[in-house]
Coordinates of C-alpha atoms and ligand atoms in Angstrom, one line a residue:
X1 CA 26.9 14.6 -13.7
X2 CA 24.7 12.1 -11.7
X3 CA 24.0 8.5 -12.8
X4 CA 21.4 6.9 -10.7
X5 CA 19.6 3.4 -11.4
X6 CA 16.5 1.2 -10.5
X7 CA 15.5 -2.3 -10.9
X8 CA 12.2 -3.9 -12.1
X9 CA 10.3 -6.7 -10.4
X10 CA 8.3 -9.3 -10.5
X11 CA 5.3 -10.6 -8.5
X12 CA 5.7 -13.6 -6.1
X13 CA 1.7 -13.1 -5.6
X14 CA -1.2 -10.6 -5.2
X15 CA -1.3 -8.5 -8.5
X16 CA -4.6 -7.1 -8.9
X17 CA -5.9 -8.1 -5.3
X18 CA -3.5 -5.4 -4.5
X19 CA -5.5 -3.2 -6.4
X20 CA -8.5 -3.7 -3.7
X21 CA -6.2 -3.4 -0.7
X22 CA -4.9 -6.9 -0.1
X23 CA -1.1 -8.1 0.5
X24 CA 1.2 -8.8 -2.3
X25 CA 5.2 -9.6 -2.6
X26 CA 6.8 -8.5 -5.2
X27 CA 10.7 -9.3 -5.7
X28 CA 13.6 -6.4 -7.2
X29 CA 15.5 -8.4 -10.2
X30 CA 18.5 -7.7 -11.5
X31 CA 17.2 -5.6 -15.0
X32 CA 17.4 -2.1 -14.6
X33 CA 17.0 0.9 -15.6
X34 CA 19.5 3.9 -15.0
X35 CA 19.0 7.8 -15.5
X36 CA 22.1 10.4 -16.1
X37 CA 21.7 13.7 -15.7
X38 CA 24.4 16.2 -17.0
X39 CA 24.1 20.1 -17.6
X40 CA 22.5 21.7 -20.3
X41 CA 20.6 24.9 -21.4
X42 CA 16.4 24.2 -20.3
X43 CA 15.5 20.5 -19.4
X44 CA 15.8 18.7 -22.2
X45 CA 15.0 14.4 -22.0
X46 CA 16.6 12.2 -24.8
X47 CA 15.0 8.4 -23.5
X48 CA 16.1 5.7 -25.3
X49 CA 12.5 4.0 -24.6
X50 CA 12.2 4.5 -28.4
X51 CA 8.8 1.9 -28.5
X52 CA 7.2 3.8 -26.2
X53 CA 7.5 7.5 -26.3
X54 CA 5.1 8.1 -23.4
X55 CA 7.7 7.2 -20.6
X56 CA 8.8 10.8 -20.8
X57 CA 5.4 11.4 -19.6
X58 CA 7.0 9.8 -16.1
X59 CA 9.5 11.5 -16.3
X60 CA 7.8 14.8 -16.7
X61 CA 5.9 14.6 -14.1
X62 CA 9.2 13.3 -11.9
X63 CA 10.3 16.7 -12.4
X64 CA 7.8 18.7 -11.6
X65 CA 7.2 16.5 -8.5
X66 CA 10.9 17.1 -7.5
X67 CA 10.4 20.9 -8.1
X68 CA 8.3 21.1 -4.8
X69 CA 11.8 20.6 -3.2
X70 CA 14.5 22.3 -5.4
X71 CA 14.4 24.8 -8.2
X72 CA 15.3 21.8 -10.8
X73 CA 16.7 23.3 -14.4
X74 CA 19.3 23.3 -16.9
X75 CA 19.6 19.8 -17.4
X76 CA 20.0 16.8 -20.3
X77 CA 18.5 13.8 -19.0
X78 CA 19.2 10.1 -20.6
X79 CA 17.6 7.1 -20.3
X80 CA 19.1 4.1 -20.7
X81 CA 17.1 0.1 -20.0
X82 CA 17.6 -3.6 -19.8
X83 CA 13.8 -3.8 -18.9
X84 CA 11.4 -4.7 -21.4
X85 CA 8.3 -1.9 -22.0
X86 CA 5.0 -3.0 -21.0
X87 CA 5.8 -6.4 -20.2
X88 CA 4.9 -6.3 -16.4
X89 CA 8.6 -5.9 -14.8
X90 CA 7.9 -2.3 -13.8
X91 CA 9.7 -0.2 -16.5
X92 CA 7.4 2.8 -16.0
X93 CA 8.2 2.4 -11.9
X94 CA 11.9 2.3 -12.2
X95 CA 12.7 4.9 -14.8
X96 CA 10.4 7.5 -12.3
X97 CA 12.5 6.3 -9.0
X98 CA 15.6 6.8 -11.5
X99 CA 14.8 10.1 -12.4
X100 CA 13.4 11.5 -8.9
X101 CA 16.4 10.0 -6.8
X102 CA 18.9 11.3 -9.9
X103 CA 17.8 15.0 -9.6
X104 CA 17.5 14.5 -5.7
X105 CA 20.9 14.2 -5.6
X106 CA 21.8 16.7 -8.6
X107 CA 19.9 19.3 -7.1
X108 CA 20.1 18.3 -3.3
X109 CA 16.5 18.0 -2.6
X110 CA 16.9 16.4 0.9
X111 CA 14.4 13.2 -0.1
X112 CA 14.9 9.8 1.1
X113 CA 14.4 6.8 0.1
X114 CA 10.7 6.8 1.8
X115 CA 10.2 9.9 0.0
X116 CA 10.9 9.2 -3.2
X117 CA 9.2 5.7 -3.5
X118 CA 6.0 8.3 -2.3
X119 CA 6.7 10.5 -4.8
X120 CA 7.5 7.9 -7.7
X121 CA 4.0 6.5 -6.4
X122 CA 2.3 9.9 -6.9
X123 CA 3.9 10.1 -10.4
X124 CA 2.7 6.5 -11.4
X125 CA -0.9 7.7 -10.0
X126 CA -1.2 10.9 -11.7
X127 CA 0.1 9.3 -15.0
X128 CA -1.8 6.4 -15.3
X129 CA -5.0 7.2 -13.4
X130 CA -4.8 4.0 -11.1
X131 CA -1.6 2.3 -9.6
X132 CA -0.7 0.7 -6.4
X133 CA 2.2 1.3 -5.0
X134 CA 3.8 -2.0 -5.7
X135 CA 6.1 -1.4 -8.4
X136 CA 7.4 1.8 -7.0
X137 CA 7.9 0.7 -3.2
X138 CA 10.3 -2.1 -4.5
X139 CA 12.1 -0.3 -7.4
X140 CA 13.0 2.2 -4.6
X141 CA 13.9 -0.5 -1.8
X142 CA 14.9 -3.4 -3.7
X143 CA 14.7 -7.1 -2.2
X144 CA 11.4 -8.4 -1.3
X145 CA 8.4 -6.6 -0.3
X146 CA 5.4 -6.7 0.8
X147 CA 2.8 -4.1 0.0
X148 CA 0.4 -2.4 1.3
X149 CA 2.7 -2.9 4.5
X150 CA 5.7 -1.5 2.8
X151 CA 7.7 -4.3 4.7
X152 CA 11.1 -5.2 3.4
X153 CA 12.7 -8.9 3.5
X154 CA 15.8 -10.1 2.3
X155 CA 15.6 -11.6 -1.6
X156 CA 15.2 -14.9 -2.3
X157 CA 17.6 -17.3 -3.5
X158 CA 16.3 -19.6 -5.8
X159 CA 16.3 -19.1 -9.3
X160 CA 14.1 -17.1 -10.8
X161 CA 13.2 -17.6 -15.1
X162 CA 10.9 -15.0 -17.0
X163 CA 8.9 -15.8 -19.9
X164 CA 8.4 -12.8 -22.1
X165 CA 5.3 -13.2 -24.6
X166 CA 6.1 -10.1 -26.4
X167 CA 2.2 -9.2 -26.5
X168 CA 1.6 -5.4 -25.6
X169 CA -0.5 -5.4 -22.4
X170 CA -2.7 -2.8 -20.8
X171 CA -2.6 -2.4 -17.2
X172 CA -5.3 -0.2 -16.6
X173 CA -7.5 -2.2 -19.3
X174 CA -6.4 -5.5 -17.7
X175 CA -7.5 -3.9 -13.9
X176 CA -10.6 -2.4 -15.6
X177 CA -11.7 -5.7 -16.5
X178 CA -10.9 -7.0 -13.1
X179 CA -13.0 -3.9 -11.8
X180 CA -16.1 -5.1 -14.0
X181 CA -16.3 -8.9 -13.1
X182 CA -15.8 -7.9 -9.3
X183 CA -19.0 -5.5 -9.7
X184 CA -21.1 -8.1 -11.0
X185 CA -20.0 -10.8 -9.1
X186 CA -18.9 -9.0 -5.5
X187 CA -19.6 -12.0 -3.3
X188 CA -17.6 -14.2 -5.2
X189 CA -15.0 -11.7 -6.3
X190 CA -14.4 -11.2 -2.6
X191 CA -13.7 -14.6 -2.0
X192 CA -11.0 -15.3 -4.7
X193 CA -9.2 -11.3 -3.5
X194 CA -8.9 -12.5 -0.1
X195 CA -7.7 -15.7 -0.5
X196 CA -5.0 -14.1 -2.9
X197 CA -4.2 -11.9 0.1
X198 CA -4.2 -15.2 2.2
X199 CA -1.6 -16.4 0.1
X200 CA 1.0 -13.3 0.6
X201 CA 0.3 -13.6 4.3
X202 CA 1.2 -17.0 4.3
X203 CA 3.9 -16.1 1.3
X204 CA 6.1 -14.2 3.9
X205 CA 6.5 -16.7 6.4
X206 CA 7.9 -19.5 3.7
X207 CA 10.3 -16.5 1.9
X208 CA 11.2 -16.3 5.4
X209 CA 12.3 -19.8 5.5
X210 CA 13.4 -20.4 2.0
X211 CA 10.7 -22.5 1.5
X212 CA 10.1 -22.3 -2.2
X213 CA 8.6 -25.5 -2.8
X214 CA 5.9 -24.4 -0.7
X215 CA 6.3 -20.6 -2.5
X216 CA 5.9 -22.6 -5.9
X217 CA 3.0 -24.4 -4.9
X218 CA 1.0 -21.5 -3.9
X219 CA 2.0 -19.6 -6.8
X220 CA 0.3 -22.5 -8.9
X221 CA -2.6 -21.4 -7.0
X222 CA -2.4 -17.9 -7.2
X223 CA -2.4 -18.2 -10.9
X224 CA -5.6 -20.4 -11.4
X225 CA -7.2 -17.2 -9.7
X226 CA -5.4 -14.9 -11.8
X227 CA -7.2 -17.4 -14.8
X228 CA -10.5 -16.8 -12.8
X229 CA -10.1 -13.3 -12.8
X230 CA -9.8 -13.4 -16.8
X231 CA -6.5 -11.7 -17.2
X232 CA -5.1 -14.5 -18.4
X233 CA -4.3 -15.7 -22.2
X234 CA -3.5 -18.2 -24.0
X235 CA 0.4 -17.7 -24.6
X236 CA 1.0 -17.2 -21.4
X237 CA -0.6 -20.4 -19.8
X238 CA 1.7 -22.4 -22.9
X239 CA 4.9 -20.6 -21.2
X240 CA 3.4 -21.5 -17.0
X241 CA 3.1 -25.0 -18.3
X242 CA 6.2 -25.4 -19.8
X243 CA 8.1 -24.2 -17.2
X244 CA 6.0 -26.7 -14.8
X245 CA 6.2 -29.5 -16.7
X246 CA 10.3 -29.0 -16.5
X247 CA 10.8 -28.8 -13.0
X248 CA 9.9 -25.5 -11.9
X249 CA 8.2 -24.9 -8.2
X250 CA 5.5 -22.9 -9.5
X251 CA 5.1 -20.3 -12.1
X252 CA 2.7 -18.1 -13.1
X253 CA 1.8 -14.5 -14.4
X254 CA 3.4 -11.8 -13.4
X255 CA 1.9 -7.9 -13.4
X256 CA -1.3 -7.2 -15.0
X257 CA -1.8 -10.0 -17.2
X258 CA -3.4 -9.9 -21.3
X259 CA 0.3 -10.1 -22.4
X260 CA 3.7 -9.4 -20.8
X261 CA 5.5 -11.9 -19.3
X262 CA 5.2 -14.8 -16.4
X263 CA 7.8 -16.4 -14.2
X264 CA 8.4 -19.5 -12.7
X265 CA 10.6 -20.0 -9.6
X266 CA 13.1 -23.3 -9.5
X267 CA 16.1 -24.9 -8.4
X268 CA 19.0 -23.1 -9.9
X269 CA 20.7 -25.7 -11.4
X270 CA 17.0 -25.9 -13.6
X271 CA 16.9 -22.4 -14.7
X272 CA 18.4 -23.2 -18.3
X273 CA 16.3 -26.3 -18.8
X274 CA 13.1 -24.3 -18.1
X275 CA 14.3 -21.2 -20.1
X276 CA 14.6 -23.2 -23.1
X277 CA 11.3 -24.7 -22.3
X278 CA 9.4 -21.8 -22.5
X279 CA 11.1 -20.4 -25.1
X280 CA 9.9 -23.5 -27.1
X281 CA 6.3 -23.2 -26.1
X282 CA 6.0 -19.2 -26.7
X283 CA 7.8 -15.8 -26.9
X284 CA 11.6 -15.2 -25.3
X285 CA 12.4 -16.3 -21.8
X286 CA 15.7 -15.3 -19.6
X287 CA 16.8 -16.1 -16.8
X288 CA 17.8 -13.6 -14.0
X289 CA 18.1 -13.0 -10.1
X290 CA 16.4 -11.4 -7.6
X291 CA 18.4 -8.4 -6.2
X292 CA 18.6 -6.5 -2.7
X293 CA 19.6 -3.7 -3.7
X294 CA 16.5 -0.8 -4.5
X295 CA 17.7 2.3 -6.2
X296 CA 21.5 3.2 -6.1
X297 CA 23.7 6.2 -7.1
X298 CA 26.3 4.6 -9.6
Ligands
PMV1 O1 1.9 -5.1 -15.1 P1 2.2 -4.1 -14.1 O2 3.7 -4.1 -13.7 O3 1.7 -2.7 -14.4 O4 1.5 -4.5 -12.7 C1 0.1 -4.3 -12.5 C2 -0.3 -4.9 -11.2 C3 -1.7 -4.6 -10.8 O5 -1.9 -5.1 -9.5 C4 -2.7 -5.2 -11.8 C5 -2.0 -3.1 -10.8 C6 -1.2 -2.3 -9.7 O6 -1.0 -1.1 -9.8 O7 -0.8 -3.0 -8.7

């Protein structure tokens, strides 16, 4: 029997800008979600992602991806998660580096931790049509990351509160309308993309130096873009405000947009106050911490 787990994430900044090749940082948090394999007669898959019925889609195609490297068969594998579906914390991204690095070591495939973030990557791709490889780089390496360099820093140490509006979003409809405003607008669109990526390049210097006032401010202006670029709504500016107007550093959306969550980084001792803030103003909010550690046997 193998256990192996993966944490989601959450975007310091450059969702979408991503998309057209610019730098992001995303953060592992402590929410994850862990795969068991045990024997069995055929493959058989028993997820307990019971809203959303395609994740065994990823996890499909994690097997066949694995098969390249080992004859993979006779298994039961269970799914078990703390992250929320569709929400923006990279559920789809963490059950796929769960399930390739559980039947790497169940079937001795030989792939490291490079290789399976590629390979987690190549599922997300052939799945969903369009991904970057984000969500799948930090799942797999855990701390903080930046993207498309695939650098790794340490995790940051403030604290870090999510705001969950509980409205389903669509990534690929949410980057689709991104896709459409930047063809009709491309001079301006790549103004706003590159100042994004400005804003990771200048992003990794203050994680660098714990500077998370400075981090909090730029997120504030990260997110006025990510308003500019129309994937924002309603519910989730009442939850960014909130947590502003009660202390944070900076918050802002997190992942696609058109739903899911946002997050707001503060002082520790503020978490709580801010949580409850945003749960006043919209949806469910919780409070959790960023986490070094990527993908892990158990
Ligand atoms: O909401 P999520 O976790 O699917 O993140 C989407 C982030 C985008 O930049 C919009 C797309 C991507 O694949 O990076």
């Amino acid at each position: 029997m193998v256990i192996c787990s993966a944490p989601g994430k959450i975007f310091l900044f450059g969702e979408h800008a991503v998309v057209y090749g610019k730098r992001a940082i995303a953060c592992a948090i402590d929410l994850r979600t862990s795969v068991e394999i045990t024997s069995a007669s055929g493959i058989h898959i028993n997820s307990v992602f019971k809203d959303d019925p395609d994740k065994n889609l990823y996890i499909k195609t994690a097997i066949k991806k694995v098969q390249n490297y080992a004859e993979v068969n006779n298994i039961n594998i269970s799914v078990s998660s703390k992250i929320p579906v569709a929400s923006g914390l990279g559920s789809s991204a963490a059950v796929t580096v769960a399930t390739i690095a559980a039947l790497n070591k169940e079937f001795q495939a030989g792939l490291d931790n490079d290789q399976i973030a590629f390979l987690a990557y190549q599922t997300e791709l052939e799945v969903q049509g369009a991904a970057s490889p984000t969500d799948t780089f930090v799942s797999t390496m855990g701390g903080t990351v930046i993207v498309p360099d695939r650098k790794k820093l340490p995790p940051i140490t403030c604290g870090v509160v999510v705001g969950h509006t509980g409205i389903f979003k669509s990534t690929s409809r949410m980057v689709s309308r991104v896709r459409g405003l930047k063809d009709r607008y491309p001079e301006v669109f790549e103004n706003i993309l590159n100042a994004i990526g400005q804003m990771s390049e200048r992003g990794e210097k203050l994680v660098l130096e714990n500077d998370y006032r400075s981090i909090g401010e730029l997120m504030n202006v990260n997110q006025g873009l990510l308003d500019a670029m129309g994937v924002c709504i309603p519910e989730l500016s009442h939850q960014i405000y909130a947590a502003r107007q009660h202390g944070a550093y900076g918050a802002k959306l997190t992942g696609a947009g058109g739903g899911g969550c946002m997050v707001a980084i503060c002082d520790p001792d503020k978490c709580k106050d801010i949580a409850d803030a945003i749960g006043r103003s919209y949806g469910d909010s919780f409070i959790t911490s960023p986490t070094a550690e990527g993908v892990r046997i158990e």
